Short mmCIF file of C-alpha atoms in Angstrom, two decimals:
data_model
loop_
_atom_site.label_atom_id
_atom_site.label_comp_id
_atom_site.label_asym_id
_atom_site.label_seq_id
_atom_site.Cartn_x
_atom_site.Cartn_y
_atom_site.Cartn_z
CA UNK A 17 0.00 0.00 0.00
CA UNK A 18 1.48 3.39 -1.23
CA UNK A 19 0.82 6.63 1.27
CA UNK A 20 -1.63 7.78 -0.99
CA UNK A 21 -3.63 4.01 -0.21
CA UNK A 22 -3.56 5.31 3.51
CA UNK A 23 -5.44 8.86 2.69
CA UNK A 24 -7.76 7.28 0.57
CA UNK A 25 -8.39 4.58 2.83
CA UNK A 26 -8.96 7.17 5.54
CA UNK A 27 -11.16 9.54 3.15
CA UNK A 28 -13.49 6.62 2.21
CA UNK A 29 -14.08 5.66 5.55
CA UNK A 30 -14.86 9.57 6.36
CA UNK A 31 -17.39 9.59 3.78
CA UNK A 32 -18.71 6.33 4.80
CA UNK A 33 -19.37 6.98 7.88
CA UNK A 34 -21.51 10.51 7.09
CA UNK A 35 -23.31 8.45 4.85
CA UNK A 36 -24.29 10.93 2.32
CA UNK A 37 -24.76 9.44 -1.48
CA UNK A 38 -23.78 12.68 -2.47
CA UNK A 39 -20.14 12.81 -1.12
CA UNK A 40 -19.87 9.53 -2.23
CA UNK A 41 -20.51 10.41 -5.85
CA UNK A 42 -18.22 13.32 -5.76
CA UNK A 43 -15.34 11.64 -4.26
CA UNK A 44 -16.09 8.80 -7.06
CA UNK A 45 -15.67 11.41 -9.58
CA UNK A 46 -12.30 12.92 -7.94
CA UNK A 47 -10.98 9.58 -7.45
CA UNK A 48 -11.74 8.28 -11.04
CA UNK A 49 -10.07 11.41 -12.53
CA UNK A 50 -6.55 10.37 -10.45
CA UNK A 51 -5.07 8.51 -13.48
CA UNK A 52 -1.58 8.63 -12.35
CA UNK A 53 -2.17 7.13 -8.55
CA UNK A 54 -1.46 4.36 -7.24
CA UNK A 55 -2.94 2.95 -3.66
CA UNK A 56 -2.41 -0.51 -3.54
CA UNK A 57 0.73 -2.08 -6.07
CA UNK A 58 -0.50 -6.07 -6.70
CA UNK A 59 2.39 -8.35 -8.19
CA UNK A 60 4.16 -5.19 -9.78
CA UNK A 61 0.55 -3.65 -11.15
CA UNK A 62 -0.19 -0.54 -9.80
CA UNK A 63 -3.74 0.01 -8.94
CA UNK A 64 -5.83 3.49 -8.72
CA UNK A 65 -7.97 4.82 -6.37
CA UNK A 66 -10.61 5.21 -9.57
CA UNK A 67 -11.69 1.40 -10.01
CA UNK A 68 -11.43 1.04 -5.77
CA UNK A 69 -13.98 3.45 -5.45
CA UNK A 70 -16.41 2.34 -8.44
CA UNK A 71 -16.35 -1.04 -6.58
CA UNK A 72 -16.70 0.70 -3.09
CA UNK A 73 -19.73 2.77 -4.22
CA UNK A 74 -21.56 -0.14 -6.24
CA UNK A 75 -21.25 -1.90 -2.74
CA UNK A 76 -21.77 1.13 -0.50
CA UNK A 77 -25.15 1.57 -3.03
CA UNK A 78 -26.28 -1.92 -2.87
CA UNK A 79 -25.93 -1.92 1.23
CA UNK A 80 -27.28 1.47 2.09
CA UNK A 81 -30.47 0.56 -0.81
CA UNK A 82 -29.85 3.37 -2.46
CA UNK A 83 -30.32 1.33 -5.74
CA UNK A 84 -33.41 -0.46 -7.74
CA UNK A 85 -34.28 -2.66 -10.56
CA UNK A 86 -34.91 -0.85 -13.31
CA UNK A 87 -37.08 -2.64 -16.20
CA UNK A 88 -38.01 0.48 -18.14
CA UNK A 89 -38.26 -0.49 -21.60
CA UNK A 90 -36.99 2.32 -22.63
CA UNK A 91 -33.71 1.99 -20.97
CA UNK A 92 -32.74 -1.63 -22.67
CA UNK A 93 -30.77 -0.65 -25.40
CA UNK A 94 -28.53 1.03 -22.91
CA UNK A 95 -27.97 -2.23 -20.72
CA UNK A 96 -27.84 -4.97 -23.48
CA UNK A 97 -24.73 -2.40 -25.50
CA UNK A 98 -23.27 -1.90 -22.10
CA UNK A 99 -23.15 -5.61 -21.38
CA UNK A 100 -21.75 -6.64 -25.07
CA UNK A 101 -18.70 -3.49 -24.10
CA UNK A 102 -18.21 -5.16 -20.87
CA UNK A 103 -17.98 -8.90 -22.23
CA UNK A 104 -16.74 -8.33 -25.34
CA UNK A 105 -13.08 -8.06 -24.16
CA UNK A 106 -13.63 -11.12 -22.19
CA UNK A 107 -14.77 -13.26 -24.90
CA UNK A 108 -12.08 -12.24 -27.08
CA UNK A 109 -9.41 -12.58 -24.90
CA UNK A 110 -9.75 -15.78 -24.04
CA UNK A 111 -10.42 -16.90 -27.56
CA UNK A 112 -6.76 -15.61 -27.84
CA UNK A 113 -5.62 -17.24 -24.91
CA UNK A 114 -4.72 -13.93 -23.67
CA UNK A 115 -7.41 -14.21 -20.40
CA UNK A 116 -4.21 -14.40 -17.75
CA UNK A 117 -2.43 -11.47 -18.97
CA UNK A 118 -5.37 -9.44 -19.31
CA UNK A 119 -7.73 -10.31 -16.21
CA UNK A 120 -7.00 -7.19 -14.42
CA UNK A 121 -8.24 -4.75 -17.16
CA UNK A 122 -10.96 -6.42 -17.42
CA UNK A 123 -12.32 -6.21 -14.66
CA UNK A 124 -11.41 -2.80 -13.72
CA UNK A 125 -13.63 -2.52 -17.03
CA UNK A 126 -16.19 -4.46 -15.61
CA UNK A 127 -16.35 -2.50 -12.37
CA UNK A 128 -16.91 0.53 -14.25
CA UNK A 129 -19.89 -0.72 -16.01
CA UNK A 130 -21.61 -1.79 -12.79
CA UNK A 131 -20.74 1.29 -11.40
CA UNK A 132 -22.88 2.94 -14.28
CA UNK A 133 -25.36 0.26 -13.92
CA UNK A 134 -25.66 1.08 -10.48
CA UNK A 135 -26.31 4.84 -10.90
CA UNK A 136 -28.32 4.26 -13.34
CA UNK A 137 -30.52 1.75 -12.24
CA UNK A 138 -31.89 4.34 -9.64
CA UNK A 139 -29.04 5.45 -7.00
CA UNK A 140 -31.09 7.51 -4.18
CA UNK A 141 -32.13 10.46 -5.80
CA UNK A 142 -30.08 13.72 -6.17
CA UNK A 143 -31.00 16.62 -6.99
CA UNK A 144 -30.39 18.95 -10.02
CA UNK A 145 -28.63 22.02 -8.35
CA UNK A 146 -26.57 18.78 -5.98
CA UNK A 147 -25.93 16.99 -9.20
CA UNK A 148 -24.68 20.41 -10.79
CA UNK A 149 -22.67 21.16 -8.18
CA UNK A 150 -20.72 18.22 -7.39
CA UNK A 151 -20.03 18.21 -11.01
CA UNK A 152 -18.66 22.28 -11.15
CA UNK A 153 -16.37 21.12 -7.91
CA UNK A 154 -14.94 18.67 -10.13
CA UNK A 155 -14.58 21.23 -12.74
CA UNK A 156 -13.20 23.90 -10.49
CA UNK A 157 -10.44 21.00 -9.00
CA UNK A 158 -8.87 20.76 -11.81
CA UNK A 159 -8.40 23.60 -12.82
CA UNK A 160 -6.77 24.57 -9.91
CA UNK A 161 -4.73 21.22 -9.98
CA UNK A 162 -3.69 22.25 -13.53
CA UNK A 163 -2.09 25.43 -12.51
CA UNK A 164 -0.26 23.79 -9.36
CA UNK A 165 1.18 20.97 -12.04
CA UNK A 166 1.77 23.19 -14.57
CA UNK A 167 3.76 25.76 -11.79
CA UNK A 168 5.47 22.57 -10.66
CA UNK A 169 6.44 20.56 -13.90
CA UNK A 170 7.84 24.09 -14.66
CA UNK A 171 10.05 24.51 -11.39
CA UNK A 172 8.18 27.56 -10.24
CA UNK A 173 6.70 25.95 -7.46
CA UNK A 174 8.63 23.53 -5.03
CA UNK A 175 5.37 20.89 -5.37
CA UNK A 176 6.92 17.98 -6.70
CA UNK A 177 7.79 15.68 -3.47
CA UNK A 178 4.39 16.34 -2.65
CA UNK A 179 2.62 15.78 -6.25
CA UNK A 180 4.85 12.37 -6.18
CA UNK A 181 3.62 10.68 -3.33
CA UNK A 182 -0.56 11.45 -3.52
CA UNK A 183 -0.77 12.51 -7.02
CA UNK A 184 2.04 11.17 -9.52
CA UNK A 185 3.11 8.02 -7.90
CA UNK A 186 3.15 5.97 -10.68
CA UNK A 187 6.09 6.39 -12.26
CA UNK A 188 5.26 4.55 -15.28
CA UNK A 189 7.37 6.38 -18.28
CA UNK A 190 3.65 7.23 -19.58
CA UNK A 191 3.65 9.88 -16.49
CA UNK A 192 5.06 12.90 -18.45
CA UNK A 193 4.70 14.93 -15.05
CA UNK A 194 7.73 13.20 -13.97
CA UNK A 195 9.39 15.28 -17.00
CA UNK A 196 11.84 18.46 -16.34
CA UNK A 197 10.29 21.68 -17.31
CA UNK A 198 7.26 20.81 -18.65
CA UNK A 199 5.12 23.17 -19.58
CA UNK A 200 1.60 21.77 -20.67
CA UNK A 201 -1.26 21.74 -18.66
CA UNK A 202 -2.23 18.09 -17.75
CA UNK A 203 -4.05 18.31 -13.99
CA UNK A 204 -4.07 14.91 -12.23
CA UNK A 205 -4.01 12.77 -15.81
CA UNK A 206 -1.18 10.94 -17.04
CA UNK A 207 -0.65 13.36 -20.23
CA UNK A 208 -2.49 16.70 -21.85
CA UNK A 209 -4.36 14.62 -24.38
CA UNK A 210 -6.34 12.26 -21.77
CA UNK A 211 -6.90 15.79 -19.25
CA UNK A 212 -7.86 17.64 -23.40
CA UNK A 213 -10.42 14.83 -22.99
CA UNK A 214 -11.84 15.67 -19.53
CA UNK A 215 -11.66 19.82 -20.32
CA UNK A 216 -13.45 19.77 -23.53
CA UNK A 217 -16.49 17.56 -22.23
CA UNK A 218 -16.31 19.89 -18.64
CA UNK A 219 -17.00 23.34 -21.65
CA UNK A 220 -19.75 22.21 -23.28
CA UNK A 221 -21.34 20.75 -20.11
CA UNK A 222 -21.18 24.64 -18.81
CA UNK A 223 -22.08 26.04 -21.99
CA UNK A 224 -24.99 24.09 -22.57
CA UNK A 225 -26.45 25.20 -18.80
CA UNK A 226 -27.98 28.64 -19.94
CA UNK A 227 -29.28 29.62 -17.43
CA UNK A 228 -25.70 29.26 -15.17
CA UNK A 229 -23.88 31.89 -17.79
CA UNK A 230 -23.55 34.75 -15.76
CA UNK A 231 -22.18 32.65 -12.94
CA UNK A 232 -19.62 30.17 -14.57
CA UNK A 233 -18.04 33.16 -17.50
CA UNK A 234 -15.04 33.12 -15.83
CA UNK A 235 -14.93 29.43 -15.60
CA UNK A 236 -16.09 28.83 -19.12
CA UNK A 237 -13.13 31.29 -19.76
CA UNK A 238 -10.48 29.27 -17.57
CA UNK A 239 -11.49 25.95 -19.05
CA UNK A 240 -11.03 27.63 -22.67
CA UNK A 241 -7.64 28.91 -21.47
CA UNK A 242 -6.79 25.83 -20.23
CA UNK A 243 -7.66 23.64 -23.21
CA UNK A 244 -5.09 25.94 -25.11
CA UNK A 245 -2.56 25.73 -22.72
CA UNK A 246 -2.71 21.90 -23.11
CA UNK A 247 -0.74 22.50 -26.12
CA UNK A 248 -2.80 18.85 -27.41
CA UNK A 249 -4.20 18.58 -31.03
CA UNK A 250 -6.69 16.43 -29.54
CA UNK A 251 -8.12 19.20 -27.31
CA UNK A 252 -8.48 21.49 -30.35
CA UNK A 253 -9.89 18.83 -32.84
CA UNK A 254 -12.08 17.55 -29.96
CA UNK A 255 -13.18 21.28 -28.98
CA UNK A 256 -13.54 22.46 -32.74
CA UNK A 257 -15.33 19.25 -33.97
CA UNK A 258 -17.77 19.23 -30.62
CA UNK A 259 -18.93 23.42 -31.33
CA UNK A 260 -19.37 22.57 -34.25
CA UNK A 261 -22.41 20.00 -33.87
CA UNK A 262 -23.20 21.86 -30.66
CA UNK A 263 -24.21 24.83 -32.84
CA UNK A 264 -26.16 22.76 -35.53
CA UNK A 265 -28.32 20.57 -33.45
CA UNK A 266 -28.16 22.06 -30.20
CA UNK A 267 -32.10 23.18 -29.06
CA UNK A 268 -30.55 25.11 -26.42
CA UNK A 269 -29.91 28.00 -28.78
CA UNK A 270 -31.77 30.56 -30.67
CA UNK A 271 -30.85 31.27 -34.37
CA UNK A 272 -29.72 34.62 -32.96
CA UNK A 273 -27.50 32.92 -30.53
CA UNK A 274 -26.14 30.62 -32.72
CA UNK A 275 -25.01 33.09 -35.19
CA UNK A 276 -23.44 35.36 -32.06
CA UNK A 277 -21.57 31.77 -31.32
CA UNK A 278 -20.32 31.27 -34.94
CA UNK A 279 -19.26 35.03 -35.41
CA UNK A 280 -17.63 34.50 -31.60
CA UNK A 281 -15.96 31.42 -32.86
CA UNK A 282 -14.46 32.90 -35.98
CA UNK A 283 -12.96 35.99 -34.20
CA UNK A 284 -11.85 33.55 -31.84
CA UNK A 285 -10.06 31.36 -34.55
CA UNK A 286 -8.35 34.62 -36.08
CA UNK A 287 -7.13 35.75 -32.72
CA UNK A 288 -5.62 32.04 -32.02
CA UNK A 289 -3.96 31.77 -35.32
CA UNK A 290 -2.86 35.16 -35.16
CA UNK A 291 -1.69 35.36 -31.50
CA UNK A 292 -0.89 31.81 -31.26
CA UNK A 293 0.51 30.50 -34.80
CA UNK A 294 3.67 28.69 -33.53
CA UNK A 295 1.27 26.99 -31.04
CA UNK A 296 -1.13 25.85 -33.61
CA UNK A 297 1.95 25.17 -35.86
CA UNK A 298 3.75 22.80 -33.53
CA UNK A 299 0.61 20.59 -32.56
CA UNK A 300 -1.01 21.26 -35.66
CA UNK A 301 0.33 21.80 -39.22
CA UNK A 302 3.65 20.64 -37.87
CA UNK A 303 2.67 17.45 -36.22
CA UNK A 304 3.05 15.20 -39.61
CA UNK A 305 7.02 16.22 -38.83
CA UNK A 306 7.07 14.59 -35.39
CA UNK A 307 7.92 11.84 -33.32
CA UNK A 308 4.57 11.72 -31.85
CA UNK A 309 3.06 11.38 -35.44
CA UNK A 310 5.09 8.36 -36.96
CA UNK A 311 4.68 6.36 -33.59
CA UNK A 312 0.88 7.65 -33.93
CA UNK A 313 1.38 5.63 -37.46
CA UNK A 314 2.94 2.85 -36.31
CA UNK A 315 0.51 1.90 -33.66
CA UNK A 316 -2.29 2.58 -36.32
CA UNK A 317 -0.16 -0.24 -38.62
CA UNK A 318 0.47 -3.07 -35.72
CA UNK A 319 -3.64 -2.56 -34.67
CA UNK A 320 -4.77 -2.61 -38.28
CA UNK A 321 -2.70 -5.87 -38.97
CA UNK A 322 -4.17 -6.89 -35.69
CA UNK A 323 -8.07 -6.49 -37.50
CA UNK A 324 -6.63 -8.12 -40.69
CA UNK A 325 -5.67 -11.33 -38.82
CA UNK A 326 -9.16 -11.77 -37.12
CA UNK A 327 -11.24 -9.09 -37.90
CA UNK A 328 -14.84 -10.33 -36.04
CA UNK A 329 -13.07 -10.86 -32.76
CA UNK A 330 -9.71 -8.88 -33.04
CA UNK A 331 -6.87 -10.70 -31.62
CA UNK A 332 -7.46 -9.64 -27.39
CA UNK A 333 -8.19 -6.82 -25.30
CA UNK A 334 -5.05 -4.65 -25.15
CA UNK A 335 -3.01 -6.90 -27.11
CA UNK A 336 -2.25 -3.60 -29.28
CA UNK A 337 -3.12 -0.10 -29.24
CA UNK A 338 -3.79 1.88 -32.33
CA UNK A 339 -3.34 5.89 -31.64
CA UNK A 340 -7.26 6.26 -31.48
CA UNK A 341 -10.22 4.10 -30.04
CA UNK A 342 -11.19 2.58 -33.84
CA UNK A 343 -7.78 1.27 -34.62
CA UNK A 344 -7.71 0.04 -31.21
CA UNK A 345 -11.00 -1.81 -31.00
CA UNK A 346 -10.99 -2.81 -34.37
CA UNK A 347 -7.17 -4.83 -33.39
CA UNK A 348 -7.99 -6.08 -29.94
CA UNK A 349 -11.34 -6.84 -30.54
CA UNK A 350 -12.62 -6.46 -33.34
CA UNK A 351 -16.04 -5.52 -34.98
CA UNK A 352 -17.70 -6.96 -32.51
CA UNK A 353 -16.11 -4.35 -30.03
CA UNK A 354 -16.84 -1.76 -32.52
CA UNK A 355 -19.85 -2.60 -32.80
CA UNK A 356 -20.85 -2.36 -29.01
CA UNK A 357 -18.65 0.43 -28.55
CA UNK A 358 -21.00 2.27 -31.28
CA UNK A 359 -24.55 0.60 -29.99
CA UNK A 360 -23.18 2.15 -26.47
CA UNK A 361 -22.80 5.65 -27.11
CA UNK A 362 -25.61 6.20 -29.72
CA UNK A 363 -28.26 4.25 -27.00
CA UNK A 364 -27.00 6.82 -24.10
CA UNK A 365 -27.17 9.56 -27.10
CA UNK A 366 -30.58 8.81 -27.89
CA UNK A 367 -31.55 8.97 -23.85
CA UNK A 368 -34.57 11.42 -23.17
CA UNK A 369 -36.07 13.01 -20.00
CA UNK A 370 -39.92 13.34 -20.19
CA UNK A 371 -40.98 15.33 -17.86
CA UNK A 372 -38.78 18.07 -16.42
CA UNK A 373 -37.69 20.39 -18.36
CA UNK A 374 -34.64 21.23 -15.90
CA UNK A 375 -33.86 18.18 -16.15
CA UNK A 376 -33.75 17.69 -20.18
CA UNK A 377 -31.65 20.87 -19.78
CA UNK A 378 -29.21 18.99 -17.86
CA UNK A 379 -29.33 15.99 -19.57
CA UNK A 380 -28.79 17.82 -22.62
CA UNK A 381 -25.35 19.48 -21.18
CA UNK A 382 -23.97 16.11 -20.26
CA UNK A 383 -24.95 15.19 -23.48
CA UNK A 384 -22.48 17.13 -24.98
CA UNK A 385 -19.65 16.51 -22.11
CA UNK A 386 -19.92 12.71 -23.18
CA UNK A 387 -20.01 13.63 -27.39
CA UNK A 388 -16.91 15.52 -26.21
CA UNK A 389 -15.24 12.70 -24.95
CA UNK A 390 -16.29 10.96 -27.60
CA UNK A 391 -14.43 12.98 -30.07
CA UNK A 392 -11.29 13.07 -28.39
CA UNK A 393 -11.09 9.23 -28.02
CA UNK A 394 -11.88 9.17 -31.84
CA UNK A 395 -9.21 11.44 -32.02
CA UNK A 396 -6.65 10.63 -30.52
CA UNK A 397 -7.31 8.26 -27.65
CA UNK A 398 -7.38 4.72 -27.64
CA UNK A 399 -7.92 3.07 -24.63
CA UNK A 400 -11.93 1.86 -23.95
CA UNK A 401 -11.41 2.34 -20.59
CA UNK A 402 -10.00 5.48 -20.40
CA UNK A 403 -10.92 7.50 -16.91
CA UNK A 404 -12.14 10.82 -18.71
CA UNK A 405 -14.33 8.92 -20.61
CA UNK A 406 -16.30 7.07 -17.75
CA UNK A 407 -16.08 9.82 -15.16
CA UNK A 408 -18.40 11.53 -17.83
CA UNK A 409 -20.55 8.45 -18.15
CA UNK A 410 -20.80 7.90 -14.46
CA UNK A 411 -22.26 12.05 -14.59
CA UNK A 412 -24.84 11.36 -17.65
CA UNK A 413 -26.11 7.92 -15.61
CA UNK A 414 -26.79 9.96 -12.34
CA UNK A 415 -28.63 12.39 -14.66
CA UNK A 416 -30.82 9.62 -16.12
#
């Protein structure tokens, strides 16, 4: 057990003992965003505090009753996709004989989508402005975090003994906070593009909340700030791809708004490339000319190959990794994983509220937090269980 183990084991039993769904949620939410913690190390595997805490709240749920069976026929197509992404990777692993090696992802998989299950099927009820809430303290915790890494990883502050032992102590060559003068923002995640992932869902989930505007401008203005100052191509493809659809289809808006957003976005775009243009240049028009890029290709070739050699069940979970979540299923498991991967997000996507209207409101912002995601993992992420991703989830299954 690392030190960090012994503060979370303390926290947990804090929260616990108060008994209070909603501190549970929000320290599932904190805890699930630490990618680059470890609190227990089992046979040289590190483990986080995110999938301990999935597994302590589906528990903590199930004992304290804060949970139901939910039948709604409406809500099907969400479990049967969810179940085909959570034993998917099974099946295909041990078609491959791969089951040993891969056992532990699995099931930290697994433990996600019971966690969602759980909340979903009818955790005790919270309310709107508590569901809100808890999510802009997440919001509001990173970006502080990112500006204490960011001050640290560029030897401004003295942080880093301290960020070592609770926050980076996984010191996994992945870690790029472990780096000398680094200067991207990357909060408590492993690297900019999996925090891009997190910052670009938390915009659009404050943007979409009219009626919040005149409270959360200068958030919505340091999560913008922020997303630049990841320095990630994924943010901006993820942010640019995201406002796009969210000014099409969005019902939020009025034509007049939407053309104020468009106008706002194309001043925006000038200033950037004006302001900004060896930024955009070096993680943009430049990238083709980097490292990043050709080991981006190479990945791409070994998952591809992967696909080629058994393309309806891929050739086992995380037996390669493609630079984005396609190439990736498509090699470890193939189109079957696509397939529920697709049937996953599109049944959540299609997800209505029919009676409040606050409510649709909300469900509509984390909507958008979760097509966010979406894009960056299409982007440039690979991994199905990536942290971002289901801390999102986990928000949009407390909503329905």
């Amino acid at each position: 057990m690392t030190i960090a183990g012994l503060i979370w084991i303390a926290i947990i039993i804090v929260v616990i003992l108060k008994n209070d769904i909603k501190d549970m949620l929000l320290l599932l939410l904190v805890c699930m965003t630490l990618q680059a913690c470890n609190v227990f190390i089992l046979y040289g595997q590190g483990i986080g505090p995110g999938v301990l805490t999935a597994l302590i709240f589906v528990i903590y749920a199930l004992f304290h009753a804060h949970f139901r069976i939910c039948l709604e026929k409406r809500k099907w197509p969400i479990f049967v996709s969810l179940f085909l992404v959570m034993i998917i990777p099974f099946i295909t692993s041990m078609l491959n004989e791969k089951l040993f090696s891969t056992w532990l992802v699995i099931l930290q998989l697994w433990v996600y989508g019971s966690c969602f299950l759980v909340i979903q099927c009818g955790v005790a009820k919270i309310s709107r402005i508590d569901l809100y809430n808890i999510v802009r303290k997440l919001i509001v915790f990173h970006c502080w975090m990112a500006v204490l890494q960011v001050l640290t990883t560029m030897e401004i502050l003295p942080l880093r003994p301290i960020f070592n032992i609770l926050i980076f102590n996984d010191k996994g060559q992945n870690v790029v906070f472990h780096w000398n003068s680094y200067n991207r923002m990357l909060s408590t995640f492993m690297e900019p593009s999996y925090y891009a992932v997190f910052l670009v869902a938390a915009f659009f989930f404050l943007l979409c909340l009219k009626e919040k505007w005149k409270d959360n401008y200068f958030l919505l203005s340091v999560v913008f700030i922020e997303i630049l100052l990841t320095r990630s191509s994924t943010a901006y493809g993820a942010f640019l791809i995201t406002a796009i659809i969210f000014v099409c289809f969005s019902k939020n808006l009025s034509l007049k708004q939407k053309i104020v957003f468009i106008g706002i976005g194309l001043v925006g775009l000038c200033v950037v490339y004006v302001g900004f243009y060896s930024l955009i240049d070096a993680v943009i028009f430049s990238k083709r000319d980097t490292a990043s890029y050709r080991q981006r290709v190479r990945f791409n070739s070994s998952a591809l190959n992967g696909f080629k050699a058994s393309p309806i069940y891929g050739i086992g979970y995380k037996q390669c990794r493609g630079s984005s979540i396609i190439p990736s299923l498509l090699g470890q498991t193939g189109i079957m994983g696509l397939f529920s991967y697709v049937a996953f997000n599109v049944s959540i996507m299609k997800t209505r509220v029919y009676k409040e209207t606050s409510n649709a409101i909300l469900l509509l912002a984390t909507k958008f937090a979760v097509l966010g995601a979406i894009v960056a993992q299409i982007i440039a992420c690979p991994d199905l269980d990536l942290c971002s991703y289901w801390c999102w989830l986990l928000i949009l299954s407390a909503v329905i």
